[in-house]
PDB file of C-alpha atoms and ligand atoms in Angstrom:
ATOM      1  CA  MET A   1       1.985   7.047  27.144  1.00  0.00           C
ATOM      2  CA  TYR A   2       1.440   5.879  23.601  1.00  0.00           C
ATOM      3  CA  LEU A   3       3.905   4.613  20.996  1.00  0.00           C
ATOM      4  CA  VAL A   4       4.233   6.609  17.794  1.00  0.00           C
ATOM      5  CA  ILE A   5       4.953   3.919  15.209  1.00  0.00           C
ATOM      6  CA  ASP A   6       7.909   5.089  13.130  1.00  0.00           C
ATOM      7  CA  GLY A   7       7.209   4.072   9.533  1.00  0.00           C
ATOM      8  CA  LYS A   8      10.300   5.866   8.259  1.00  0.00           C
ATOM      9  CA  LYS A   9      12.594   3.825  10.504  1.00  0.00           C
ATOM     10  CA  ILE A  10      10.824   0.502   9.846  1.00  0.00           C
ATOM     11  CA  SER A  11      10.771   1.057   6.070  1.00  0.00           C
ATOM     12  CA  GLN A  12      14.509   1.846   6.191  1.00  0.00           C
ATOM     13  CA  GLU A  13      15.128  -1.400   8.121  1.00  0.00           C
ATOM     14  CA  ILE A  14      13.247  -3.345   5.431  1.00  0.00           C
ATOM     15  CA  LYS A  15      15.127  -1.615   2.603  1.00  0.00           C
ATOM     16  CA  ASP A  16      18.455  -2.371   4.289  1.00  0.00           C
ATOM     17  CA  GLU A  17      17.508  -6.047   4.656  1.00  0.00           C
ATOM     18  CA  LEU A  18      16.526  -6.144   0.979  1.00  0.00           C
ATOM     19  CA  LYS A  19      19.800  -4.438   0.000  1.00  0.00           C
ATOM     20  CA  GLU A  20      21.747  -7.215   1.738  1.00  0.00           C
ATOM     21  CA  LYS A  21      19.599  -9.848   0.062  1.00  0.00           C
ATOM     22  CA  ALA A  22      20.118  -8.233  -3.375  1.00  0.00           C
ATOM     23  CA  ALA A  23      23.897  -8.155  -2.840  1.00  0.00           C
ATOM     24  CA  ALA A  24      23.912 -11.836  -1.853  1.00  0.00           C
ATOM     25  CA  MET A  25      21.856 -12.690  -4.938  1.00  0.00           C
ATOM     26  CA  LYS A  26      24.178 -10.672  -7.173  1.00  0.00           C
ATOM     27  CA  ALA A  27      27.136 -12.606  -5.782  1.00  0.00           C
ATOM     28  CA  GLN A  28      25.354 -15.762  -7.006  1.00  0.00           C
ATOM     29  CA  GLY A  29      24.874 -14.160 -10.455  1.00  0.00           C
ATOM     30  CA  GLU A  30      21.154 -13.458  -9.946  1.00  0.00           C
ATOM     31  CA  GLU A  31      19.554 -10.046 -10.473  1.00  0.00           C
ATOM     32  CA  ARG A  32      16.126  -8.448 -10.159  1.00  0.00           C
ATOM     33  CA  CYS A  33      14.654  -5.929 -12.561  1.00  0.00           C
ATOM     34  CA  LEU A  34      11.535  -3.769 -12.219  1.00  0.00           C
ATOM     35  CA  ALA A  35       9.930  -2.122 -15.260  1.00  0.00           C
ATOM     36  CA  VAL A  36       8.104   1.091 -14.343  1.00  0.00           C
ATOM     37  CA  ILE A  37       5.696   2.512 -16.902  1.00  0.00           C
ATOM     38  CA  GLN A  38       4.333   6.050 -16.717  1.00  0.00           C
ATOM     39  CA  VAL A  39       1.911   7.405 -19.295  1.00  0.00           C
ATOM     40  CA  GLY A  40       1.733  11.205 -19.467  1.00  0.00           C
ATOM     41  CA  SER A  41       3.471  13.628 -17.126  1.00  0.00           C
ATOM     42  CA  ASP A  42       1.196  14.055 -14.101  1.00  0.00           C
ATOM     43  CA  PRO A  43       3.564  15.726 -11.570  1.00  0.00           C
ATOM     44  CA  ALA A  44       2.418  13.579  -8.609  1.00  0.00           C
ATOM     45  CA  SER A  45       2.957  10.404 -10.668  1.00  0.00           C
ATOM     46  CA  THR A  46       6.411  11.628 -11.680  1.00  0.00           C
ATOM     47  CA  VAL A  47       7.322  12.048  -7.998  1.00  0.00           C
ATOM     48  CA  TYR A  48       6.051   8.516  -7.179  1.00  0.00           C
ATOM     49  CA  VAL A  49       7.881   6.994 -10.161  1.00  0.00           C
ATOM     50  CA  ASN A  50      11.136   8.784  -9.255  1.00  0.00           C
ATOM     51  CA  ASN A  51      10.859   7.564  -5.653  1.00  0.00           C
ATOM     52  CA  LYS A  52      10.410   3.999  -6.894  1.00  0.00           C
ATOM     53  CA  LYS A  53      13.455   4.299  -9.178  1.00  0.00           C
ATOM     54  CA  LYS A  54      15.487   5.758  -6.307  1.00  0.00           C
ATOM     55  CA  ALA A  55      14.493   2.869  -4.021  1.00  0.00           C
ATOM     56  CA  CYS A  56      15.523   0.364  -6.726  1.00  0.00           C
ATOM     57  CA  THR A  57      18.935   2.018  -7.037  1.00  0.00           C
ATOM     58  CA  TYR A  58      19.394   2.006  -3.245  1.00  0.00           C
ATOM     59  CA  ILE A  59      18.601  -1.676  -2.916  1.00  0.00           C
ATOM     60  CA  GLY A  60      20.388  -2.838  -6.060  1.00  0.00           C
ATOM     61  CA  ILE A  61      17.366  -3.720  -8.195  1.00  0.00           C
ATOM     62  CA  ASN A  62      17.724  -2.820 -11.866  1.00  0.00           C
ATOM     63  CA  SER A  63      14.969  -0.577 -13.160  1.00  0.00           C
ATOM     64  CA  LEU A  64      13.672   0.032 -16.650  1.00  0.00           C
ATOM     65  CA  ALA A  65      11.784   3.286 -17.088  1.00  0.00           C
ATOM     66  CA  TYR A  66       9.117   3.744 -19.750  1.00  0.00           C
ATOM     67  CA  GLU A  67       8.020   7.368 -19.975  1.00  0.00           C
ATOM     68  CA  LEU A  68       5.258   7.276 -22.561  1.00  0.00           C
ATOM     69  CA  PRO A  69       3.474  10.299 -24.032  1.00  0.00           C
ATOM     70  CA  GLU A  70      -0.053  11.198 -22.877  1.00  0.00           C
ATOM     71  CA  GLU A  71      -1.487  10.200 -26.273  1.00  0.00           C
ATOM     72  CA  THR A  72      -0.235   6.585 -26.036  1.00  0.00           C
ATOM     73  CA  THR A  73      -3.118   4.272 -26.944  1.00  0.00           C
ATOM     74  CA  GLU A  74      -4.379   1.421 -24.796  1.00  0.00           C
ATOM     75  CA  GLU A  75      -3.235  -1.052 -27.476  1.00  0.00           C
ATOM     76  CA  GLU A  76       0.285   0.385 -27.509  1.00  0.00           C
ATOM     77  CA  LEU A  77       0.499   0.203 -23.724  1.00  0.00           C
ATOM     78  CA  ILE A  78      -0.823  -3.360 -23.620  1.00  0.00           C
ATOM     79  CA  GLY A  79       1.659  -4.217 -26.395  1.00  0.00           C
ATOM     80  CA  ILE A  80       4.593  -2.989 -24.257  1.00  0.00           C
ATOM     81  CA  ILE A  81       3.286  -4.927 -21.249  1.00  0.00           C
ATOM     82  CA  GLY A  82       3.049  -8.034 -23.454  1.00  0.00           C
ATOM     83  CA  GLU A  83       6.726  -7.662 -24.435  1.00  0.00           C
ATOM     84  CA  LEU A  84       7.758  -7.171 -20.797  1.00  0.00           C
ATOM     85  CA  ASN A  85       5.724 -10.232 -19.773  1.00  0.00           C
ATOM     86  CA  GLU A  86       7.881 -12.275 -22.191  1.00  0.00           C
ATOM     87  CA  ARG A  87      11.249 -10.864 -21.112  1.00  0.00           C
ATOM     88  CA  ALA A  88      13.124 -13.253 -18.830  1.00  0.00           C
ATOM     89  CA  ASP A  89      15.282 -10.404 -17.460  1.00  0.00           C
ATOM     90  CA  VAL A  90      12.243  -8.472 -16.140  1.00  0.00           C
ATOM     91  CA  ASN A  91      10.786  -9.728 -12.838  1.00  0.00           C
ATOM     92  CA  GLY A  92       8.297  -7.012 -12.045  1.00  0.00           C
ATOM     93  CA  ILE A  93       6.041  -4.688 -14.051  1.00  0.00           C
ATOM     94  CA  LEU A  94       4.463  -1.620 -12.521  1.00  0.00           C
ATOM     95  CA  VAL A  95       2.074   0.716 -14.310  1.00  0.00           C
ATOM     96  CA  GLN A  96       1.799   4.015 -12.453  1.00  0.00           C
ATOM     97  CA  LEU A  97      -1.824   5.002 -11.828  1.00  0.00           C
ATOM     98  CA  PRO A  98      -3.873   6.988 -12.650  1.00  0.00           C
ATOM     99  CA  LEU A  99      -3.724   6.454 -16.415  1.00  0.00           C
ATOM    100  CA  PRO A 100      -5.047   9.044 -18.895  1.00  0.00           C
ATOM    101  CA  LYS A 101      -8.845   8.917 -19.269  1.00  0.00           C
ATOM    102  CA  HIS A 102      -8.819   7.269 -22.736  1.00  0.00           C
ATOM    103  CA  ILE A 103      -7.107   4.152 -21.313  1.00  0.00           C
ATOM    104  CA  ASN A 104      -9.075   1.490 -19.453  1.00  0.00           C
ATOM    105  CA  GLU A 105      -7.113   0.851 -16.254  1.00  0.00           C
ATOM    106  CA  GLU A 106      -8.691  -2.506 -15.570  1.00  0.00           C
ATOM    107  CA  ARG A 107      -7.776  -3.898 -19.011  1.00  0.00           C
ATOM    108  CA  VAL A 108      -4.212  -2.666 -18.584  1.00  0.00           C
ATOM    109  CA  LEU A 109      -3.768  -4.174 -15.113  1.00  0.00           C
ATOM    110  CA  LEU A 110      -5.232  -7.476 -16.341  1.00  0.00           C
ATOM    111  CA  ALA A 111      -2.603  -7.540 -19.105  1.00  0.00           C
ATOM    112  CA  ILE A 112       0.256  -7.790 -16.581  1.00  0.00           C
ATOM    113  CA  ALA A 113       1.312 -11.412 -16.025  1.00  0.00           C
ATOM    114  CA  PRO A 114       0.300 -12.319 -12.425  1.00  0.00           C
ATOM    115  CA  GLU A 115       3.853 -13.543 -11.693  1.00  0.00           C
ATOM    116  CA  LYS A 116       5.176 -10.043 -12.545  1.00  0.00           C
ATOM    117  CA  ASP A 117       2.358  -8.092 -10.873  1.00  0.00           C
ATOM    118  CA  VAL A 118       4.438  -6.573  -8.046  1.00  0.00           C
ATOM    119  CA  ASP A 119       1.577  -4.213  -7.104  1.00  0.00           C
ATOM    120  CA  GLY A 120      -0.578  -7.246  -6.258  1.00  0.00           C
ATOM    121  CA  PHE A 121      -3.618  -5.847  -8.114  1.00  0.00           C
ATOM    122  CA  HIS A 122      -4.207  -8.730 -10.573  1.00  0.00           C
ATOM    123  CA  PRO A 123      -7.288 -10.857  -9.737  1.00  0.00           C
ATOM    124  CA  VAL A 124      -5.075 -13.965  -9.613  1.00  0.00           C
ATOM    125  CA  ASN A 125      -2.986 -12.425  -6.822  1.00  0.00           C
ATOM    126  CA  VAL A 126      -6.081 -11.073  -5.058  1.00  0.00           C
ATOM    127  CA  GLY A 127      -7.613 -14.550  -5.272  1.00  0.00           C
ATOM    128  CA  ASN A 128      -4.429 -16.206  -3.985  1.00  0.00           C
ATOM    129  CA  LEU A 129      -4.470 -13.882  -0.977  1.00  0.00           C
ATOM    130  CA  SER A 130      -8.081 -14.701  -0.203  1.00  0.00           C
ATOM    131  CA  ILE A 131      -7.519 -18.479  -0.257  1.00  0.00           C
ATOM    132  CA  GLY A 132      -4.183 -18.331   1.565  1.00  0.00           C
ATOM    133  CA  ARG A 133      -1.931 -19.220  -1.368  1.00  0.00           C
ATOM    134  CA  PRO A 134       1.414 -17.480  -1.963  1.00  0.00           C
ATOM    135  CA  GLY A 135       1.397 -14.526  -4.359  1.00  0.00           C
ATOM    136  CA  TYR A 136       1.968 -10.797  -4.489  1.00  0.00           C
ATOM    137  CA  VAL A 137       0.079  -8.748  -1.891  1.00  0.00           C
ATOM    138  CA  SER A 138      -0.996  -5.139  -2.341  1.00  0.00           C
ATOM    139  CA  CYS A 139       1.876  -3.041  -0.932  1.00  0.00           C
ATOM    140  CA  THR A 140       0.119  -0.619   1.449  1.00  0.00           C
ATOM    141  CA  PRO A 141      -1.773  -3.253   3.512  1.00  0.00           C
ATOM    142  CA  ALA A 142       1.307  -5.504   3.481  1.00  0.00           C
ATOM    143  CA  GLY A 143       3.197  -2.514   4.917  1.00  0.00           C
ATOM    144  CA  VAL A 144       0.636  -2.133   7.712  1.00  0.00           C
ATOM    145  CA  ILE A 145       1.207  -5.765   8.770  1.00  0.00           C
ATOM    146  CA  GLN A 146       4.971  -5.108   8.894  1.00  0.00           C
ATOM    147  CA  LEU A 147       4.433  -1.957  10.988  1.00  0.00           C
ATOM    148  CA  LEU A 148       2.385  -3.960  13.504  1.00  0.00           C
ATOM    149  CA  LYS A 149       4.737  -6.938  13.638  1.00  0.00           C
ATOM    150  CA  ARG A 150       7.927  -4.909  13.845  1.00  0.00           C
ATOM    151  CA  SER A 151       6.412  -2.784  16.631  1.00  0.00           C
ATOM    152  CA  GLY A 152       5.737  -5.936  18.649  1.00  0.00           C
ATOM    153  CA  ILE A 153       1.941  -5.635  18.324  1.00  0.00           C
ATOM    154  CA  GLU A 154       0.248  -9.020  18.302  1.00  0.00           C
ATOM    155  CA  ILE A 155      -2.609  -9.504  15.825  1.00  0.00           C
ATOM    156  CA  GLU A 156      -3.701 -13.045  16.678  1.00  0.00           C
ATOM    157  CA  GLY A 157      -7.023 -13.153  18.502  1.00  0.00           C
ATOM    158  CA  LYS A 158      -7.371  -9.359  18.414  1.00  0.00           C
ATOM    159  CA  GLU A 159     -10.554  -7.572  17.429  1.00  0.00           C
ATOM    160  CA  CYS A 160      -9.487  -5.819  14.200  1.00  0.00           C
ATOM    161  CA  VAL A 161     -11.697  -3.246  12.474  1.00  0.00           C
ATOM    162  CA  VAL A 162     -10.867  -1.979   8.981  1.00  0.00           C
ATOM    163  CA  LEU A 163     -12.565   1.280   8.049  1.00  0.00           C
ATOM    164  CA  GLY A 164     -12.792   1.280   4.216  1.00  0.00           C
ATOM    165  CA  ARG A 165     -13.267  -1.501   1.653  1.00  0.00           C
ATOM    166  CA  SER A 166     -11.313  -0.389  -1.429  1.00  0.00           C
ATOM    167  CA  ASN A 167      -9.667  -3.035  -3.594  1.00  0.00           C
ATOM    168  CA  ILE A 168      -6.174  -1.686  -2.984  1.00  0.00           C
ATOM    169  CA  VAL A 169      -6.345  -1.044   0.767  1.00  0.00           C
ATOM    170  CA  GLY A 170      -9.446  -2.053   2.766  1.00  0.00           C
ATOM    171  CA  LYS A 171     -10.198  -5.487   1.306  1.00  0.00           C
ATOM    172  CA  PRO A 172      -6.616  -6.830   1.160  1.00  0.00           C
ATOM    173  CA  MET A 173      -6.032  -5.332   4.625  1.00  0.00           C
ATOM    174  CA  ALA A 174      -8.932  -7.361   5.992  1.00  0.00           C
ATOM    175  CA  MET A 175      -7.646 -10.558   4.308  1.00  0.00           C
ATOM    176  CA  LEU A 176      -4.145 -10.011   5.725  1.00  0.00           C
ATOM    177  CA  LEU A 177      -5.398  -9.418   9.273  1.00  0.00           C
ATOM    178  CA  LEU A 178      -7.488 -12.574   8.937  1.00  0.00           C
ATOM    179  CA  ARG A 179      -4.404 -14.458   7.729  1.00  0.00           C
ATOM    180  CA  GLU A 180      -2.667 -13.267  10.923  1.00  0.00           C
ATOM    181  CA  ASN A 181      -5.574 -14.755  12.920  1.00  0.00           C
ATOM    182  CA  GLY A 182      -7.232 -11.471  13.850  1.00  0.00           C
ATOM    183  CA  THR A 183     -11.024 -11.323  14.213  1.00  0.00           C
ATOM    184  CA  VAL A 184     -11.885  -8.920  11.434  1.00  0.00           C
ATOM    185  CA  THR A 185     -14.782  -6.546  10.747  1.00  0.00           C
ATOM    186  CA  VAL A 186     -14.864  -4.340   7.640  1.00  0.00           C
ATOM    187  CA  CYS A 187     -16.807  -1.050   7.723  1.00  0.00           C
ATOM    188  CA  HIS A 188     -17.786   1.183   4.791  1.00  0.00           C
ATOM    189  CA  SER A 189     -20.056   4.082   3.877  1.00  0.00           C
ATOM    190  CA  ARG A 190     -23.231   2.007   4.400  1.00  0.00           C
ATOM    191  CA  THR A 191     -22.208   0.689   7.833  1.00  0.00           C
ATOM    192  CA  LYS A 192     -24.724   1.509  10.552  1.00  0.00           C
ATOM    193  CA  ASN A 193     -23.604   2.489  14.055  1.00  0.00           C
ATOM    194  CA  LEU A 194     -20.035   2.983  12.838  1.00  0.00           C
ATOM    195  CA  LYS A 195     -18.681   4.254  16.149  1.00  0.00           C
ATOM    196  CA  GLU A 196     -20.114   1.288  18.039  1.00  0.00           C
ATOM    197  CA  ILE A 197     -18.106  -1.026  15.788  1.00  0.00           C
ATOM    198  CA  THR A 198     -14.868   0.967  15.666  1.00  0.00           C
ATOM    199  CA  ARG A 199     -14.931   1.299  19.471  1.00  0.00           C
ATOM    200  CA  ARG A 200     -14.722  -2.502  19.717  1.00  0.00           C
ATOM    201  CA  ALA A 201     -11.385  -2.530  17.890  1.00  0.00           C
ATOM    202  CA  ASP A 202      -8.125  -3.509  19.545  1.00  0.00           C
ATOM    203  CA  ILE A 203      -6.550  -2.650  16.189  1.00  0.00           C
ATOM    204  CA  LEU A 204      -8.292  -0.010  14.065  1.00  0.00           C
ATOM    205  CA  VAL A 205      -7.050   0.513  10.488  1.00  0.00           C
ATOM    206  CA  VAL A 206      -8.488   3.622   8.846  1.00  0.00           C
ATOM    207  CA  ALA A 207      -8.522   3.999   5.029  1.00  0.00           C
ATOM    208  CA  ILE A 208     -11.513   6.099   4.041  1.00  0.00           C
ATOM    209  CA  GLY A 209      -9.950   9.052   2.257  1.00  0.00           C
ATOM    210  CA  LYS A 210     -11.495  11.749   4.506  1.00  0.00           C
ATOM    211  CA  PRO A 211      -9.128  14.154   6.311  1.00  0.00           C
ATOM    212  CA  LYS A 212      -9.194  13.834  10.136  1.00  0.00           C
ATOM    213  CA  PHE A 213     -12.494  11.911   9.989  1.00  0.00           C
ATOM    214  CA  VAL A 214     -11.707   9.710  12.987  1.00  0.00           C
ATOM    215  CA  ASP A 215     -11.622  11.497  16.341  1.00  0.00           C
ATOM    216  CA  GLU A 216     -11.421  10.052  19.859  1.00  0.00           C
ATOM    217  CA  SER A 217     -15.122   9.159  19.863  1.00  0.00           C
ATOM    218  CA  TYR A 218     -14.373   6.327  17.372  1.00  0.00           C
ATOM    219  CA  VAL A 219     -11.603   4.772  19.421  1.00  0.00           C
ATOM    220  CA  LYS A 220     -11.499   2.420  22.404  1.00  0.00           C
ATOM    221  CA  GLU A 221      -9.128   3.485  25.177  1.00  0.00           C
ATOM    222  CA  GLY A 222      -5.749   1.780  24.587  1.00  0.00           C
ATOM    223  CA  ALA A 223      -6.437   0.674  20.997  1.00  0.00           C
ATOM    224  CA  VAL A 224      -3.789   0.572  18.241  1.00  0.00           C
ATOM    225  CA  VAL A 225      -4.707   2.998  15.435  1.00  0.00           C
ATOM    226  CA  ILE A 226      -3.220   2.766  11.945  1.00  0.00           C
ATOM    227  CA  ASP A 227      -3.912   5.710   9.638  1.00  0.00           C
ATOM    228  CA  VAL A 228      -3.594   4.920   5.922  1.00  0.00           C
ATOM    229  CA  GLY A 229      -5.038   8.234   4.714  1.00  0.00           C
ATOM    230  CA  ILE A 230      -2.937  10.951   3.093  1.00  0.00           C
ATOM    231  CA  HIS A 231      -4.221  14.455   2.437  1.00  0.00           C
ATOM    232  CA  ARG A 232      -2.593  17.784   1.787  1.00  0.00           C
ATOM    233  CA  ASN A 233      -4.367  20.764   3.338  1.00  0.00           C
ATOM    234  CA  GLU A 234      -4.577  24.303   2.011  1.00  0.00           C
ATOM    235  CA  ASN A 235      -1.230  25.139   3.718  1.00  0.00           C
ATOM    236  CA  ASN A 236       0.421  22.221   1.900  1.00  0.00           C
ATOM    237  CA  LYS A 237       0.643  20.280   5.213  1.00  0.00           C
ATOM    238  CA  LEU A 238       0.000  16.537   5.226  1.00  0.00           C
ATOM    239  CA  CYS A 239      -2.605  14.897   7.427  1.00  0.00           C
ATOM    240  CA  GLY A 240      -4.348  11.537   7.584  1.00  0.00           C
ATOM    241  CA  ASP A 241      -7.868  10.157   7.980  1.00  0.00           C
ATOM    242  CA  VAL A 242      -7.337  10.281  11.760  1.00  0.00           C
ATOM    243  CA  ASP A 243      -7.205  13.427  13.875  1.00  0.00           C
ATOM    244  CA  PHE A 244      -3.830  12.536  15.397  1.00  0.00           C
ATOM    245  CA  GLU A 245      -3.783  15.194  18.138  1.00  0.00           C
ATOM    246  CA  ARG A 246      -7.177  14.171  19.509  1.00  0.00           C
ATOM    247  CA  VAL A 247      -6.854  10.414  19.055  1.00  0.00           C
ATOM    248  CA  ALA A 248      -3.229   9.699  20.040  1.00  0.00           C
ATOM    249  CA  PRO A 249      -3.628  10.206  23.831  1.00  0.00           C
ATOM    250  CA  HIS A 250      -6.349   7.522  23.851  1.00  0.00           C
ATOM    251  CA  THR A 251      -4.262   4.875  22.045  1.00  0.00           C
ATOM    252  CA  SER A 252      -1.480   2.503  23.033  1.00  0.00           C
ATOM    253  CA  ALA A 253       0.142   2.981  19.606  1.00  0.00           C
ATOM    254  CA  ILE A 254      -0.618   5.089  16.537  1.00  0.00           C
ATOM    255  CA  THR A 255       0.911   5.891  13.149  1.00  0.00           C
ATOM    256  CA  PRO A 256       1.567   9.552  12.312  1.00  0.00           C
ATOM    257  CA  VAL A 257       0.979  11.187   8.904  1.00  0.00           C
ATOM    258  CA  PRO A 258       3.478  11.738   7.414  1.00  0.00           C
ATOM    259  CA  GLY A 259       6.004   9.118   8.544  1.00  0.00           C
ATOM    260  CA  GLY A 260       3.660   6.207   9.296  1.00  0.00           C
ATOM    261  CA  VAL A 261       2.116   3.994   6.618  1.00  0.00           C
ATOM    262  CA  GLY A 262       3.274   6.178   3.687  1.00  0.00           C
ATOM    263  CA  PRO A 263       6.965   5.153   3.589  1.00  0.00           C
ATOM    264  CA  MET A 264       6.008   1.473   3.926  1.00  0.00           C
ATOM    265  CA  THR A 265       4.341   1.236   0.512  1.00  0.00           C
ATOM    266  CA  ILE A 266       7.581   1.605  -1.476  1.00  0.00           C
ATOM    267  CA  ALA A 267       9.466  -0.677   0.939  1.00  0.00           C
ATOM    268  CA  MET A 268       6.865  -3.408   0.348  1.00  0.00           C
ATOM    269  CA  LEU A 269       6.967  -2.825  -3.405  1.00  0.00           C
ATOM    270  CA  MET A 270      10.722  -3.434  -3.235  1.00  0.00           C
ATOM    271  CA  SER A 271      10.081  -6.529  -1.128  1.00  0.00           C
ATOM    272  CA  ASN A 272       7.663  -7.817  -3.798  1.00  0.00           C
ATOM    273  CA  CYS A 273      10.324  -7.172  -6.469  1.00  0.00           C
ATOM    274  CA  MET A 274      12.808  -9.296  -4.521  1.00  0.00           C
ATOM    275  CA  GLN A 275      10.274 -12.084  -3.932  1.00  0.00           C
TER     276      GLN A 275
HETATM  277  P1  NAP U 301     -11.243   4.791  -1.599  1.00  0.00           P
HETATM  278  O1  NAP U 301     -11.066   3.894  -2.775  1.00  0.00           O
HETATM  279  O2  NAP U 301     -11.856   6.138  -1.798  1.00  0.00           O
HETATM  280  O3  NAP U 301     -12.114   4.002  -0.513  1.00  0.00           O
HETATM  281  C1  NAP U 301     -12.619   4.637   0.622  1.00  0.00           C
HETATM  282  C2  NAP U 301     -13.421   3.647   1.436  1.00  0.00           C
HETATM  283  O4  NAP U 301     -13.902   4.319   2.597  1.00  0.00           O
HETATM  284  C3  NAP U 301     -14.639   3.088   0.717  1.00  0.00           C
HETATM  285  O5  NAP U 301     -14.752   1.717   0.958  1.00  0.00           O
HETATM  286  C4  NAP U 301     -15.823   3.869   1.330  1.00  0.00           C
HETATM  287  O6  NAP U 301     -17.014   3.114   1.428  1.00  0.00           O
HETATM  288  C5  NAP U 301     -15.304   4.136   2.728  1.00  0.00           C
HETATM  289  N1  NAP U 301     -15.885   5.356   3.270  1.00  0.00           N
HETATM  290  C6  NAP U 301     -15.900   6.586   2.723  1.00  0.00           C
HETATM  291  N2  NAP U 301     -16.554   7.459   3.517  1.00  0.00           N
HETATM  292  C7  NAP U 301     -16.956   6.757   4.601  1.00  0.00           C
HETATM  293  C8  NAP U 301     -17.682   7.084   5.779  1.00  0.00           C
HETATM  294  N3  NAP U 301     -18.122   8.326   6.004  1.00  0.00           N
HETATM  295  N4  NAP U 301     -17.926   6.114   6.673  1.00  0.00           N
HETATM  296  C9  NAP U 301     -17.489   4.855   6.469  1.00  0.00           C
HETATM  297  N5  NAP U 301     -16.789   4.476   5.376  1.00  0.00           N
HETATM  298  C10 NAP U 301     -16.536   5.419   4.453  1.00  0.00           C
HETATM  299  O7  NAP U 301      -9.861   5.054  -0.853  1.00  0.00           O
HETATM  300  P2  NAP U 301      -8.509   4.168  -0.774  1.00  0.00           P
HETATM  301  O8  NAP U 301      -7.873   4.106  -2.108  1.00  0.00           O
HETATM  302  O9  NAP U 301      -8.749   2.929  -0.001  1.00  0.00           O
HETATM  303  O10 NAP U 301      -7.626   5.169   0.107  1.00  0.00           O
HETATM  304  C11 NAP U 301      -7.994   5.565   1.413  1.00  0.00           C
HETATM  305  C12 NAP U 301      -7.000   6.601   1.907  1.00  0.00           C
HETATM  306  O11 NAP U 301      -5.713   6.024   1.963  1.00  0.00           O
HETATM  307  C13 NAP U 301      -6.851   7.847   1.022  1.00  0.00           C
HETATM  308  O12 NAP U 301      -6.611   8.961   1.834  1.00  0.00           O
HETATM  309  C14 NAP U 301      -5.624   7.543   0.187  1.00  0.00           C
HETATM  310  O13 NAP U 301      -4.958   8.721  -0.250  1.00  0.00           O
HETATM  311  C15 NAP U 301      -4.802   6.781   1.178  1.00  0.00           C
HETATM  312  N6  NAP U 301      -3.822   5.838   0.585  1.00  0.00           N
HETATM  313  C16 NAP U 301      -2.571   5.871   1.098  1.00  0.00           C
HETATM  314  C17 NAP U 301      -1.619   4.983   0.629  1.00  0.00           C
HETATM  315  C18 NAP U 301      -0.243   5.004   1.216  1.00  0.00           C
HETATM  316  O14 NAP U 301       0.715   4.615   0.593  1.00  0.00           O
HETATM  317  N7  NAP U 301      -0.110   5.434   2.474  1.00  0.00           N
HETATM  318  C19 NAP U 301      -1.940   4.073  -0.377  1.00  0.00           C
HETATM  319  C20 NAP U 301      -3.242   4.036  -0.855  1.00  0.00           C
HETATM  320  C21 NAP U 301      -4.195   4.931  -0.357  1.00  0.00           C
HETATM  321  P3  NAP U 301     -17.851   2.576   0.130  1.00  0.00           P
HETATM  322  O15 NAP U 301     -17.080   1.414  -0.383  1.00  0.00           O
HETATM  323  O16 NAP U 301     -19.159   2.209   0.697  1.00  0.00           O
HETATM  324  O17 NAP U 301     -17.887   3.731  -0.830  1.00  0.00           O
END
């Protein structure tokens, strides 16, 4: 029998711990504040931004919302970030992606002061992660580590395979598993003999952005499988990068979609805000 890792429950546990911490800080006269900037009115972004604001309210983190029109220029946006960088009462700055096409995302993310970069995307934070210094860590891979640890799954000495090498998931995921003393292999679209490598994994983390790509032929019997993917099918149903029905019976533990990695991202964002 396999364990279905309950991301909803674990993320709630983390949020409740953070709520207690925020209350204790408030009692000492200390507060946290997250500035959330959205440019344009992409409906998916609006949902994400609202969920982040809701999580702030739940925990007791102040939030400042900037809802900027689609035609905002890059200079205007960078100007606002510059002001927020200077404000002592703002601890975290988050720019909701994607940005409108006329704005260069990289320049905008670089404008955020690394000590306020709660998404962990700034090269300074990425560099700190890779050399084992403290700093903000990208929220989704940080959430995967929490799912493993809080489910009692040991990482040290395990053969860990990360499928995907994006800057926001695959690469930081690999660095975090290495930091936990896993033996880590990263696979990508040019990897040869993919199944041979994934079948070595004690812990397989899948983040390739392809619905139900991983079936049982990619998985060693008894492995732990973490599915980062999120897709909505034609019937508006969510699924991951892993074919859950086919893979689950061959695992010792697996994350479902929805209710696995997804809810962890906001919990870890809140954790970064409290850091
Ligand atoms: P991405 O930027 O598109 O990266 C996909 C990675 O998978 C790339 O490194 C690519 O290799 C690799 N890849 C693609 N096809 C492959 C194949 N056939 N064989 C082997 N490797 C292959 O995606 P991402 O941003 O990392 O996101 C991955 C998934 O996670 C998406 O479904 C996304 O929606 C989801 N996601 C979820 C959360 C959450 O909160 N749960 C957060 C972020 C992302 P190359 O580098 O060689 O192109």
